[in-house]
């Protein structure tokens, strides 16, 4: 049995005999020599197969190797400044495990073509780097919540009613009835906190977004938390702590991947170490008016352009609280001190990445919530179970949801949110 090591481990070793396995990233050759750059999940390495070292038949095998063929290779590794990653392997033995047809992806292909071939494009160095950042971020978040004493709590994906407005619901045939795909874990989490007090999860989330933007997916992963006894201030500070923790982990562990994506982990780390401002929506309007000459009257949600304009004045994330009550979801309570404001918040990312978190304290006013749902044309009976939660020992509680792909897109500096998820779903794309 051969002992295979990863390409990165082989380069760390730097000399002597090693056995590696992976896929052909690039290949070129002449009559006497064949260069194969092999790729595995850790890195790439140039391997040289010389005609003189093999029988004619065996060398012909090497000549026939195409991009993305899988191979096992044994040879001697040494430093070589001319090689793409600074090392070269002189091949003693090789075996083709799976030959490859001519790979359909070549240079300079359109984003749409790459999405059609997504199952193959995932192997690219760019996608591999993004997927690693995503994985590190998600694992760091899990670690954060466990350190903070939270329990993981799961909610149904098939839900009988809306949480974030009926217009973006995906309807599903449910035996002889109809139901909907989850827009949020939240309403069920509000039941969970009365048992577990501090809970979190991360789950697939669905929104039938009718707009085509670089920030919206129809299926995305929302990373939510809910905690009993937390008020708006507690939850906004906690959100900053969570994102900072995850950023630091990603910056420590994914330096090379961030670099490959054109991101400077040091700069991101500096952002994570700064204080992030919290301001009321009314103050945000003032900044827009004074610094950007944009006049918005109180009572409207911030649109993408206004968010972007506001964030031009900041180089860290900003928490905006107290949005106008009348345009907010039914469960966001009014501020007793200013009834036209809701006890809610968004966290906005810098560099034009927009809203990454939405959250709030939760209303305990059943009448107000009922009226609001009725106004939206909802069947209020569907929420009876939710209102029960306010009847049996209700306590102040709060929570929020992080858009996983929005955070990944920001950390990786992506042009489009579609690259932050392996197989994106949008209004126009649901395949492969
Ligand atoms: O602001 P949203 O709609 O908040 C909620 O759903 C709350 N119920 C969460 C909670 O309090 N537990 O969504 C939360 C976050 C947004 O800030 C955004 O980052 C992301 O989810 N998000 C999307 N990401 C990608 N594509 C979409 N269509 C998204 N819609 C929301
Ligand atoms: Mg929101």
PDB file of N, CA and C in Angstrom, residues 50 66 96 99 105 108 118 169 189 191 219 228 235 265 284 332 334 367 370 374-375 391 403 420:
ATOM      1  N   UNK A  50       9.839  12.164 -17.719  1.00  0.00           N
ATOM      2  CA  UNK A  50      10.831  12.167 -18.808  1.00  0.00           C
ATOM      3  C   UNK A  50      10.771  10.853 -19.580  1.00  0.00           C
ATOM      4  N   UNK A  66      -5.019  14.042 -20.359  1.00  0.00           N
ATOM      5  CA  UNK A  66      -5.692  15.323 -20.598  1.00  0.00           C
ATOM      6  C   UNK A  66      -6.061  15.992 -19.269  1.00  0.00           C
ATOM      7  N   UNK A  96      -2.636   6.269 -14.211  1.00  0.00           N
ATOM      8  CA  UNK A  96      -3.848   7.043 -14.514  1.00  0.00           C
ATOM      9  C   UNK A  96      -5.026   6.298 -13.893  1.00  0.00           C
ATOM     10  N   UNK A  99      -9.249   8.343 -16.771  1.00  0.00           N
ATOM     11  CA  UNK A  99      -8.902   9.214 -17.900  1.00  0.00           C
ATOM     12  C   UNK A  99      -9.950  10.323 -18.013  1.00  0.00           C
ATOM     13  N   UNK A 105     -14.283  23.174 -19.997  1.00  0.00           N
ATOM     14  CA  UNK A 105     -13.992  24.535 -19.519  1.00  0.00           C
ATOM     15  C   UNK A 105     -12.575  24.927 -19.921  1.00  0.00           C
ATOM     16  N   UNK A 108     -11.362  32.064 -20.214  1.00  0.00           N
ATOM     17  CA  UNK A 108     -12.242  33.164 -20.630  1.00  0.00           C
ATOM     18  C   UNK A 108     -13.633  32.733 -21.054  1.00  0.00           C
ATOM     19  N   UNK A 118     -21.349  24.140 -13.685  1.00  0.00           N
ATOM     20  CA  UNK A 118     -20.988  24.358 -12.282  1.00  0.00           C
ATOM     21  C   UNK A 118     -20.408  23.108 -11.619  1.00  0.00           C
ATOM     22  N   UNK A 169     -42.985  33.873  -0.782  1.00  0.00           N
ATOM     23  CA  UNK A 169     -43.149  32.471  -0.376  1.00  0.00           C
ATOM     24  C   UNK A 169     -43.070  31.515  -1.565  1.00  0.00           C
ATOM     25  N   UNK A 189     -38.080  29.043  16.439  1.00  0.00           N
ATOM     26  CA  UNK A 189     -37.040  29.298  17.447  1.00  0.00           C
ATOM     27  C   UNK A 189     -37.644  30.009  18.648  1.00  0.00           C
ATOM     28  N   UNK A 191     -40.404  29.418  19.896  1.00  0.00           N
ATOM     29  CA  UNK A 191     -40.942  28.372  20.778  1.00  0.00           C
ATOM     30  C   UNK A 191     -39.792  27.687  21.519  1.00  0.00           C
ATOM     31  N   UNK A 219     -32.601  30.339  -3.027  1.00  0.00           N
ATOM     32  CA  UNK A 219     -32.302  29.395  -1.950  1.00  0.00           C
ATOM     33  C   UNK A 219     -30.969  29.811  -1.352  1.00  0.00           C
ATOM     34  N   UNK A 228     -33.603  33.986  24.887  1.00  0.00           N
ATOM     35  CA  UNK A 228     -34.506  34.527  25.905  1.00  0.00           C
ATOM     36  C   UNK A 228     -33.742  35.552  26.737  1.00  0.00           C
ATOM     37  N   UNK A 235     -28.660  42.002  21.708  1.00  0.00           N
ATOM     38  CA  UNK A 235     -28.583  41.205  20.490  1.00  0.00           C
ATOM     39  C   UNK A 235     -27.714  41.883  19.414  1.00  0.00           C
ATOM     40  N   UNK A 265      -5.884  39.437   3.981  1.00  0.00           N
ATOM     41  CA  UNK A 265      -6.441  39.008   5.272  1.00  0.00           C
ATOM     42  C   UNK A 265      -6.073  39.992   6.383  1.00  0.00           C
ATOM     43  N   UNK A 284     -29.075  57.618  10.443  1.00  0.00           N
ATOM     44  CA  UNK A 284     -28.618  57.223   9.101  1.00  0.00           C
ATOM     45  C   UNK A 284     -29.206  58.172   8.055  1.00  0.00           C
ATOM     46  N   UNK A 332     -41.947  42.540  14.758  1.00  0.00           N
ATOM     47  CA  UNK A 332     -41.013  43.540  15.303  1.00  0.00           C
ATOM     48  C   UNK A 332     -41.798  44.549  16.150  1.00  0.00           C
ATOM     49  N   UNK A 334     -42.969  47.825  18.496  1.00  0.00           N
ATOM     50  CA  UNK A 334     -42.659  49.255  18.457  1.00  0.00           C
ATOM     51  C   UNK A 334     -41.887  49.636  19.710  1.00  0.00           C
ATOM     52  N   UNK A 367     -52.354  41.568  20.071  1.00  0.00           N
ATOM     53  CA  UNK A 367     -53.358  42.318  19.310  1.00  0.00           C
ATOM     54  C   UNK A 367     -52.713  43.042  18.119  1.00  0.00           C
ATOM     55  N   UNK A 370     -51.709  40.554  15.470  1.00  0.00           N
ATOM     56  CA  UNK A 370     -52.897  40.040  14.773  1.00  0.00           C
ATOM     57  C   UNK A 370     -53.404  41.066  13.750  1.00  0.00           C
ATOM     58  N   UNK A 374     -53.577  40.532   9.724  1.00  0.00           N
ATOM     59  CA  UNK A 374     -54.869  40.684   9.036  1.00  0.00           C
ATOM     60  C   UNK A 374     -54.750  41.681   7.896  1.00  0.00           C
ATOM     61  N   UNK A 375     -54.067  42.773   8.201  1.00  0.00           N
ATOM     62  CA  UNK A 375     -53.861  43.817   7.198  1.00  0.00           C
ATOM     63  C   UNK A 375     -53.149  43.251   5.955  1.00  0.00           C
ATOM     64  N   UNK A 391     -48.679  33.690  25.814  1.00  0.00           N
ATOM     65  CA  UNK A 391     -49.691  33.519  26.880  1.00  0.00           C
ATOM     66  C   UNK A 391     -49.152  32.783  28.083  1.00  0.00           C
ATOM     67  N   UNK A 403     -27.125  36.235   6.663  1.00  0.00           N
ATOM     68  CA  UNK A 403     -27.100  35.649   5.319  1.00  0.00           C
ATOM     69  C   UNK A 403     -25.698  35.089   5.069  1.00  0.00           C
ATOM     70  N   UNK A 420     -20.865  32.407  -3.936  1.00  0.00           N
ATOM     71  CA  UNK A 420     -20.676  32.105  -2.513  1.00  0.00           C
ATOM     72  C   UNK A 420     -21.356  30.802  -2.105  1.00  0.00           C
TER      73      UNK A 420
END
